[in-house]
PDB file of C-alpha atoms in Angstrom:
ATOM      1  CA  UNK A   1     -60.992  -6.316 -35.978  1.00  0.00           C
ATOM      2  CA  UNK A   2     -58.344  -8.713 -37.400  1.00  0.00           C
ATOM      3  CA  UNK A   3     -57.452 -10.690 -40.736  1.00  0.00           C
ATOM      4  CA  UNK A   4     -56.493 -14.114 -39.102  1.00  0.00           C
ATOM      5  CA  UNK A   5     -56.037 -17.757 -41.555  1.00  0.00           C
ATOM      6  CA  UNK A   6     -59.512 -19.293 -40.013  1.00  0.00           C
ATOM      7  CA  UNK A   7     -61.670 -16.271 -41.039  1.00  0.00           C
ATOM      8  CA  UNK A   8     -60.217 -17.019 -44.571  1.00  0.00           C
ATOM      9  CA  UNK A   9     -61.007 -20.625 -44.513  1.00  0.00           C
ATOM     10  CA  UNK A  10     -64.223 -19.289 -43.250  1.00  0.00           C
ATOM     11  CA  UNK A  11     -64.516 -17.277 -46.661  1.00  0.00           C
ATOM     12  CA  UNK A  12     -63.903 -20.577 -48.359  1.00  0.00           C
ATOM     13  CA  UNK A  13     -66.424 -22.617 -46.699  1.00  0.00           C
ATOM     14  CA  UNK A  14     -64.183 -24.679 -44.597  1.00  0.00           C
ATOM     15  CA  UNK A  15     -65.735 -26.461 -41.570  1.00  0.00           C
ATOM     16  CA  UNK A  16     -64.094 -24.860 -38.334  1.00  0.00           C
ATOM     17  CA  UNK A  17     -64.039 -26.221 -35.026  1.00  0.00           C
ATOM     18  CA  UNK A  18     -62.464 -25.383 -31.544  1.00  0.00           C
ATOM     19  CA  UNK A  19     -61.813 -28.968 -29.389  1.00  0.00           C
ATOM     20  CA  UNK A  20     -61.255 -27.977 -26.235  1.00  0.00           C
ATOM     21  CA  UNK A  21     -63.012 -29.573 -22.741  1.00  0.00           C
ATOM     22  CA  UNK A  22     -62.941 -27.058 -20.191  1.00  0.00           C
ATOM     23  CA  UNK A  23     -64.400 -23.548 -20.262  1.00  0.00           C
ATOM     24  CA  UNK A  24     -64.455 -22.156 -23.591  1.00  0.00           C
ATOM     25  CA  UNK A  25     -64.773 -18.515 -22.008  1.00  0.00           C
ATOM     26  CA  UNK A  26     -61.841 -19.252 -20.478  1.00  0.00           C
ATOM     27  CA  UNK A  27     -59.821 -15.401 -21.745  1.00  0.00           C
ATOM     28  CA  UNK A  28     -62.188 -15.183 -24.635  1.00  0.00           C
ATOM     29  CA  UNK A  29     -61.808 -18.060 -26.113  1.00  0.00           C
ATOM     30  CA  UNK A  30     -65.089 -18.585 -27.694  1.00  0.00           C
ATOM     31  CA  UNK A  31     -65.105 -14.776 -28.367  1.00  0.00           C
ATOM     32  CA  UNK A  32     -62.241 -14.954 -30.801  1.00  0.00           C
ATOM     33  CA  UNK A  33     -63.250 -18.129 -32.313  1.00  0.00           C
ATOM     34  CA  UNK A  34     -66.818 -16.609 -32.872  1.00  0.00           C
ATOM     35  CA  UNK A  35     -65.535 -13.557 -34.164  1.00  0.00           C
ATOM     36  CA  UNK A  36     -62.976 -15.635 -36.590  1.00  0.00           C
ATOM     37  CA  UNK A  37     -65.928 -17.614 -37.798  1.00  0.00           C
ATOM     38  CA  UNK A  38     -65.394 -20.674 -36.558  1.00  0.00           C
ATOM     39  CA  UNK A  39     -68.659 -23.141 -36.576  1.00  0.00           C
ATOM     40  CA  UNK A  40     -68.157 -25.069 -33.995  1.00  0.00           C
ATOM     41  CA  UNK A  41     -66.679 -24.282 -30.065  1.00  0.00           C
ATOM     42  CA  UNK A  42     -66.757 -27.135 -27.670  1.00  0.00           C
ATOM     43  CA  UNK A  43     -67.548 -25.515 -24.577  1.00  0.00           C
ATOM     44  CA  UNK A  44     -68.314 -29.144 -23.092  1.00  0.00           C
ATOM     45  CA  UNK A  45     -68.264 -29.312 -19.028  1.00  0.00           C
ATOM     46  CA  UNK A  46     -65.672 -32.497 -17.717  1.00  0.00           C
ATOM     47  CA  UNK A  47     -69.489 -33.811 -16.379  1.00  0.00           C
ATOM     48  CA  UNK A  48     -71.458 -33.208 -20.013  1.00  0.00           C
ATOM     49  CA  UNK A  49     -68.512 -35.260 -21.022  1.00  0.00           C
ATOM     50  CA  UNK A  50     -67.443 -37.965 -18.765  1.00  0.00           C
ATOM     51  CA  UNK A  51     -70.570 -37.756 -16.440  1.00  0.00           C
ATOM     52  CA  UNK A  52     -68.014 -37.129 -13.405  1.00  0.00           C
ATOM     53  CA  UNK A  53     -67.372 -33.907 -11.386  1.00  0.00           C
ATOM     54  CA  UNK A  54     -64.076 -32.621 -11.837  1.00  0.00           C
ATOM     55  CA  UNK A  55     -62.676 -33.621  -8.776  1.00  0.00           C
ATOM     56  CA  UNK A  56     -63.646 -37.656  -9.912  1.00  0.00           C
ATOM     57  CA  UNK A  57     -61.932 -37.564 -13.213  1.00  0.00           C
ATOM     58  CA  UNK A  58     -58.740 -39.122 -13.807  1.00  0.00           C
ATOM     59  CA  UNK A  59     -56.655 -36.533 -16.125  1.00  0.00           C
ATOM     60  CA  UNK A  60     -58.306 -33.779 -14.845  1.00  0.00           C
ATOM     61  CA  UNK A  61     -56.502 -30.328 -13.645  1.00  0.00           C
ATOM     62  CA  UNK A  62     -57.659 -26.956 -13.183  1.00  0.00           C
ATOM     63  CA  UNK A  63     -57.742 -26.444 -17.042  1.00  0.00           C
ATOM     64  CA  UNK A  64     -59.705 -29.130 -18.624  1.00  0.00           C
ATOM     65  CA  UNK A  65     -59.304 -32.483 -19.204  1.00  0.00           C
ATOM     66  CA  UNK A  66     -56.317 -34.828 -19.819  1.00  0.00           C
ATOM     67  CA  UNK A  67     -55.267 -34.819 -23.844  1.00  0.00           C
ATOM     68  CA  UNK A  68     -56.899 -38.666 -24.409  1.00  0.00           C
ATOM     69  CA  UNK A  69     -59.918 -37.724 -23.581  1.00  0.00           C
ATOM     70  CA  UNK A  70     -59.908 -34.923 -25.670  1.00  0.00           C
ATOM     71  CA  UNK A  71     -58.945 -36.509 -29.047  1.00  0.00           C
ATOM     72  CA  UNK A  72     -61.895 -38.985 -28.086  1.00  0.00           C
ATOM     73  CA  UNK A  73     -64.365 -36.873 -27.988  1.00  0.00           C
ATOM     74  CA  UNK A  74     -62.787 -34.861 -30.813  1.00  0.00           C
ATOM     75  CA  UNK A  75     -63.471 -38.103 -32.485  1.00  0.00           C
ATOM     76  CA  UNK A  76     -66.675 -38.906 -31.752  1.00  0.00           C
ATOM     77  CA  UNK A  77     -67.885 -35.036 -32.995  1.00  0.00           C
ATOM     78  CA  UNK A  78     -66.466 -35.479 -36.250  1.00  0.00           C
ATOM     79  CA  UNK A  79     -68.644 -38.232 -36.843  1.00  0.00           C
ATOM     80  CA  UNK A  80     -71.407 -35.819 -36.922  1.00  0.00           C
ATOM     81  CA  UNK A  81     -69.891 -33.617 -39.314  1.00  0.00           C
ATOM     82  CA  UNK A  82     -70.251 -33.420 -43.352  1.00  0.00           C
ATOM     83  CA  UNK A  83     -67.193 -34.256 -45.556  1.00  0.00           C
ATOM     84  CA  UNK A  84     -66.598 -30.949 -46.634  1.00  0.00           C
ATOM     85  CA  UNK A  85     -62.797 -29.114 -46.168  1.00  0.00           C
ATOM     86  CA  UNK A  86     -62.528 -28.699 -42.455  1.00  0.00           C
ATOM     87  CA  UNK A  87     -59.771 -27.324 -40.482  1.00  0.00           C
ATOM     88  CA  UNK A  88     -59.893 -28.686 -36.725  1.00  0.00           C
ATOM     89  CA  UNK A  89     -57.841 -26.918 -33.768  1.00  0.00           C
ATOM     90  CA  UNK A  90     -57.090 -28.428 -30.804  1.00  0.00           C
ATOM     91  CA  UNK A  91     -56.339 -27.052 -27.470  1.00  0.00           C
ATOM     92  CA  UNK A  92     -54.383 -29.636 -25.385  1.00  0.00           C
ATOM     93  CA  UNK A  93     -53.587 -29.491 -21.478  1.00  0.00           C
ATOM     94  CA  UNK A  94     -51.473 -32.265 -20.206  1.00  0.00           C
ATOM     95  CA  UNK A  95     -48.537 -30.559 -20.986  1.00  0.00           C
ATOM     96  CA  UNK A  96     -49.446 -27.818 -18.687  1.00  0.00           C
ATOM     97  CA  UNK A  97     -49.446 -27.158 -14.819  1.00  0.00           C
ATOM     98  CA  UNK A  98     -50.075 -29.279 -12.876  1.00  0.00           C
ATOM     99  CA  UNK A  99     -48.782 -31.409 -15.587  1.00  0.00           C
ATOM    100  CA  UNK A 100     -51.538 -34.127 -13.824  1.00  0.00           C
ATOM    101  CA  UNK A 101     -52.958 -37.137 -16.870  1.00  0.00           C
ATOM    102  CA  UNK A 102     -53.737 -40.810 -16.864  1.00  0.00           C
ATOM    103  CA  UNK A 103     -50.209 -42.904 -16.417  1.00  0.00           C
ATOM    104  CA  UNK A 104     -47.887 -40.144 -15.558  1.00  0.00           C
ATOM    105  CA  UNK A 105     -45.768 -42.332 -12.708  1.00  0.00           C
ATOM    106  CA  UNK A 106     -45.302 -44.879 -15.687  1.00  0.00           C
ATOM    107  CA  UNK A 107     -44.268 -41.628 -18.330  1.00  0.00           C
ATOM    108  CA  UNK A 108     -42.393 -40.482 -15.585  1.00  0.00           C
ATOM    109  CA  UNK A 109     -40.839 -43.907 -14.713  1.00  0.00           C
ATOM    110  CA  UNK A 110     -39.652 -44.152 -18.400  1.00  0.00           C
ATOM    111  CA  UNK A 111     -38.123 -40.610 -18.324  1.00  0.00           C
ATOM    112  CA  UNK A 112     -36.088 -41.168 -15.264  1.00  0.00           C
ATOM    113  CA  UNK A 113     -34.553 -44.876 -16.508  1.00  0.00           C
ATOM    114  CA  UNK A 114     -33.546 -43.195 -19.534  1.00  0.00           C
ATOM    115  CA  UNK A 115     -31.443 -39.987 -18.617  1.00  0.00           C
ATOM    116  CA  UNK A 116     -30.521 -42.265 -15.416  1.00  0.00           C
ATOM    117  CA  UNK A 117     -26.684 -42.540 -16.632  1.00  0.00           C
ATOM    118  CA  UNK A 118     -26.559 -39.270 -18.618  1.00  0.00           C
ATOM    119  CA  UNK A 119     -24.542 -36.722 -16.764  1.00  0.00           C
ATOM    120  CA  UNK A 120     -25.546 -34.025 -19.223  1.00  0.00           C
ATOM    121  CA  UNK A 121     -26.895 -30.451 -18.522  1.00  0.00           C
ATOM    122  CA  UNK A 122     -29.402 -31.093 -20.476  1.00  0.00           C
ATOM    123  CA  UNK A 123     -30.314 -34.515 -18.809  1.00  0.00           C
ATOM    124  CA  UNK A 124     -30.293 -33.147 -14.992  1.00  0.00           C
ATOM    125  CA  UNK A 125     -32.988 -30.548 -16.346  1.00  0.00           C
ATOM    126  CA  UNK A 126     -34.802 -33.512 -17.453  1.00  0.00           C
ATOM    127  CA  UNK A 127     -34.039 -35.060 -13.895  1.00  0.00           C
ATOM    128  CA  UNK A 128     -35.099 -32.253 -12.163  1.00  0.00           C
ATOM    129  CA  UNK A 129     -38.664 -32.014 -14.001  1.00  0.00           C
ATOM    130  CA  UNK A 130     -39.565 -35.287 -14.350  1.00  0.00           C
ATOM    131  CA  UNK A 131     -43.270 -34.245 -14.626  1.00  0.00           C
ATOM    132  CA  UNK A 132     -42.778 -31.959 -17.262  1.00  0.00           C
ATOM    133  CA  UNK A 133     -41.134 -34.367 -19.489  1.00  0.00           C
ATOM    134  CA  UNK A 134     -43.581 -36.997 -18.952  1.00  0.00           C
ATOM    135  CA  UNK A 135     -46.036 -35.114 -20.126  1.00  0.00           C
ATOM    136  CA  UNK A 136     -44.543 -34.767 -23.425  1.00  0.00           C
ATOM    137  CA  UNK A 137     -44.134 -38.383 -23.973  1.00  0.00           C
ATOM    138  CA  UNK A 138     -47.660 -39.067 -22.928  1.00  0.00           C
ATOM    139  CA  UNK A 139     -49.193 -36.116 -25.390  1.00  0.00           C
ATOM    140  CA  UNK A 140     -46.776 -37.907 -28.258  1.00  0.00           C
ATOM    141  CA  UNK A 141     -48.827 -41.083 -27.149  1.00  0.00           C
ATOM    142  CA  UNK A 142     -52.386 -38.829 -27.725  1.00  0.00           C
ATOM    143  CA  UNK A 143     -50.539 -37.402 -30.675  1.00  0.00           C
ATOM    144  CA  UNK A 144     -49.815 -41.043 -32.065  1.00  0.00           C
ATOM    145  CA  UNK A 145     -53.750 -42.369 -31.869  1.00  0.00           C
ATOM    146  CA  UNK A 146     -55.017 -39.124 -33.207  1.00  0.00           C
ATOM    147  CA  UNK A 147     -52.863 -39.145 -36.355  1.00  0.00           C
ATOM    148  CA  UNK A 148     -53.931 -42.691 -36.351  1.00  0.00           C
ATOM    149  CA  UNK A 149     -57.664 -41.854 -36.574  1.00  0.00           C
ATOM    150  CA  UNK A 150     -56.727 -39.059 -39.328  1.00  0.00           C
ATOM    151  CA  UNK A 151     -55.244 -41.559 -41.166  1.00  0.00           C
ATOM    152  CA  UNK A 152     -58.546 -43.985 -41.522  1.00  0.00           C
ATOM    153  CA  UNK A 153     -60.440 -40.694 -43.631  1.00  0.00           C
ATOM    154  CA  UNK A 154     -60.351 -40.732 -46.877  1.00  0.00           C
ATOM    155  CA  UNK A 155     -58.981 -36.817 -46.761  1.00  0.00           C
ATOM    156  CA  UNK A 156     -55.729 -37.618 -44.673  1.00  0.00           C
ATOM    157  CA  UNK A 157     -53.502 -37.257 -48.148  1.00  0.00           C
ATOM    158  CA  UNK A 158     -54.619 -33.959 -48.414  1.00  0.00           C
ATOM    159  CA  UNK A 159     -54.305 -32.782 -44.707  1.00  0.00           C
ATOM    160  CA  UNK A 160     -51.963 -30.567 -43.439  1.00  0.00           C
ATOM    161  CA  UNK A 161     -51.060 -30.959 -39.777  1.00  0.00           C
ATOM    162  CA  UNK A 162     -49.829 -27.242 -37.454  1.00  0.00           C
ATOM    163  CA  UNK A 163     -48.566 -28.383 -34.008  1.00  0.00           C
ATOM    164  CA  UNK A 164     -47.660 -25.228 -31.910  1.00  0.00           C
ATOM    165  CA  UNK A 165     -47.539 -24.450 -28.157  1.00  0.00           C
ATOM    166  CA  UNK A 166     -49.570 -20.480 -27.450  1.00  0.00           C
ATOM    167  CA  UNK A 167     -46.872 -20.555 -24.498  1.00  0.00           C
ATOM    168  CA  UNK A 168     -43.499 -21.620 -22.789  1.00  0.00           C
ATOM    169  CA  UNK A 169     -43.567 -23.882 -20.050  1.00  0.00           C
ATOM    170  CA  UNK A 170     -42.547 -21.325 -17.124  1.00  0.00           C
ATOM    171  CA  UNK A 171     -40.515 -24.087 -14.797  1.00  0.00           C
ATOM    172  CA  UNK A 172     -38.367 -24.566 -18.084  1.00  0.00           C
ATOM    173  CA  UNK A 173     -36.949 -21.317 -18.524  1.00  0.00           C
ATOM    174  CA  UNK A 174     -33.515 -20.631 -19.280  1.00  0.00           C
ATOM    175  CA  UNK A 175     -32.126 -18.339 -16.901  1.00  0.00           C
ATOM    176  CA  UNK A 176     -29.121 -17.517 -19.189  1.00  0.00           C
ATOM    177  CA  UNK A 177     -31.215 -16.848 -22.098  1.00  0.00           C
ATOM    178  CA  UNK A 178     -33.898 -14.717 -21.377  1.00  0.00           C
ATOM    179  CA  UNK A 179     -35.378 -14.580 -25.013  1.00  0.00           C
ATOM    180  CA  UNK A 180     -35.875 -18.912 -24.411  1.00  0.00           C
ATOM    181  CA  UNK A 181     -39.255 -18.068 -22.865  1.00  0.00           C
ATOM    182  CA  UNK A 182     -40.637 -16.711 -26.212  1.00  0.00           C
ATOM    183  CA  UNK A 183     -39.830 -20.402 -27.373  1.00  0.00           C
ATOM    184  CA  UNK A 184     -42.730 -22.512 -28.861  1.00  0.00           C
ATOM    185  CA  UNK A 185     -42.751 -25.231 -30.943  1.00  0.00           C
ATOM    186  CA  UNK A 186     -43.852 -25.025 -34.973  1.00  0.00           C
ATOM    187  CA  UNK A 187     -43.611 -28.341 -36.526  1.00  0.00           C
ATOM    188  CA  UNK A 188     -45.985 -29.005 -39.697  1.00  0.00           C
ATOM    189  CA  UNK A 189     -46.294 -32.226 -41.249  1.00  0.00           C
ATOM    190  CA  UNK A 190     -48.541 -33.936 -43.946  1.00  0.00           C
ATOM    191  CA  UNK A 191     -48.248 -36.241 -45.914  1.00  0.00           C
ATOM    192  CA  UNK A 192     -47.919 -34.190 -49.105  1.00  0.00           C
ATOM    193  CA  UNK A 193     -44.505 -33.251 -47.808  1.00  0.00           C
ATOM    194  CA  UNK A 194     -41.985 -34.700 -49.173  1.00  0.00           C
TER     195      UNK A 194
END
């Protein structure tokens, strides 16, 4: 028994859903979104989705799918739904263990040619996780085409975009600053802001 923000959007007739691909029972997950009202919970198998096993699909790791295919069939849902308010939430995996997704030697590639020269702390951390960092640049890529598909509806003026992580990314941790793994990002963006 909770007050959370998507129970009161709930209260104000807002649309909910819950993208994920992977197991929506996955620690409750469909639980708390039930019990916070949300309408709808993709809790879409990779082979409902892609027709392959797990083992055959390309961004596939033990979590779910890779963040493209995601926002595509995000997409493709939405198209089913009524223009009323909505409120969408996403739950992404690329940037999490075993950091595996379409293109990640070319993300990786990228990541490596640009700290290459940089004799930074900061930069050898980047060195030494190479992975890690290409995910980030390929979920800004995922990022990119979904704002671009938000932006083609005729309510993007009058959206409001939350990105936040619901963890750190354990082989990042700072081992001098032991409140860093608390760290996740907030950004919020919309085009309302000025």
């Amino acid at each position: 028994d909770h007050n959370s923000l998507l129970k009161d959007f709930a209260k104000n007739d807002y649309y909910i859903s819950f993208f994920y691909v992977g197991s929506a029972s996955f620690s409750g997950q469909d639980v708390f979104m039930k019990t916070n009202k949300v309408s709808y919970v993709s809790d879409i198998t990779i082979e409902k989705m892609s027709g392959k096993t797990a083992s055959q699909h390309k961004g596939f790791n033990r979590w779910g799918v890779d963040d493209a295919d995601l926002f595509a069939f995000a997409k493709k849902k939405k198209q089913e739904q009524k223009n009323v308010p909505f409120v969408d939430v996403y739950l992404t995996l690329s940037t999490h263990e075993p950091f595996n997704f379409p293109g990640r030697e070319k993300y990786k590639q990228q990541i490596l040619e640009k700290y290459e020269l940089d004799d930074s702390e900061e930069a050898e951390n980047i060195r030494e996780n190479p992975n890690i960092f290409a995910s980030f640049l390929y979920l800004d890529d995922c990022l990119r085409q979904l704002f671009s598909y938000y932006k083609t509806r005729s309510d993007y003026e009058n959206t409001i975009f939350v990105i936040t992580g619901d963890h750190r990314i354990a082989p990042l941790d700072d081992k001098d600053n032991p409140l860093e793994k608390f760290t996740v990002p907030l950004i919020v963006y919309s085009p309302l802001q000025k």
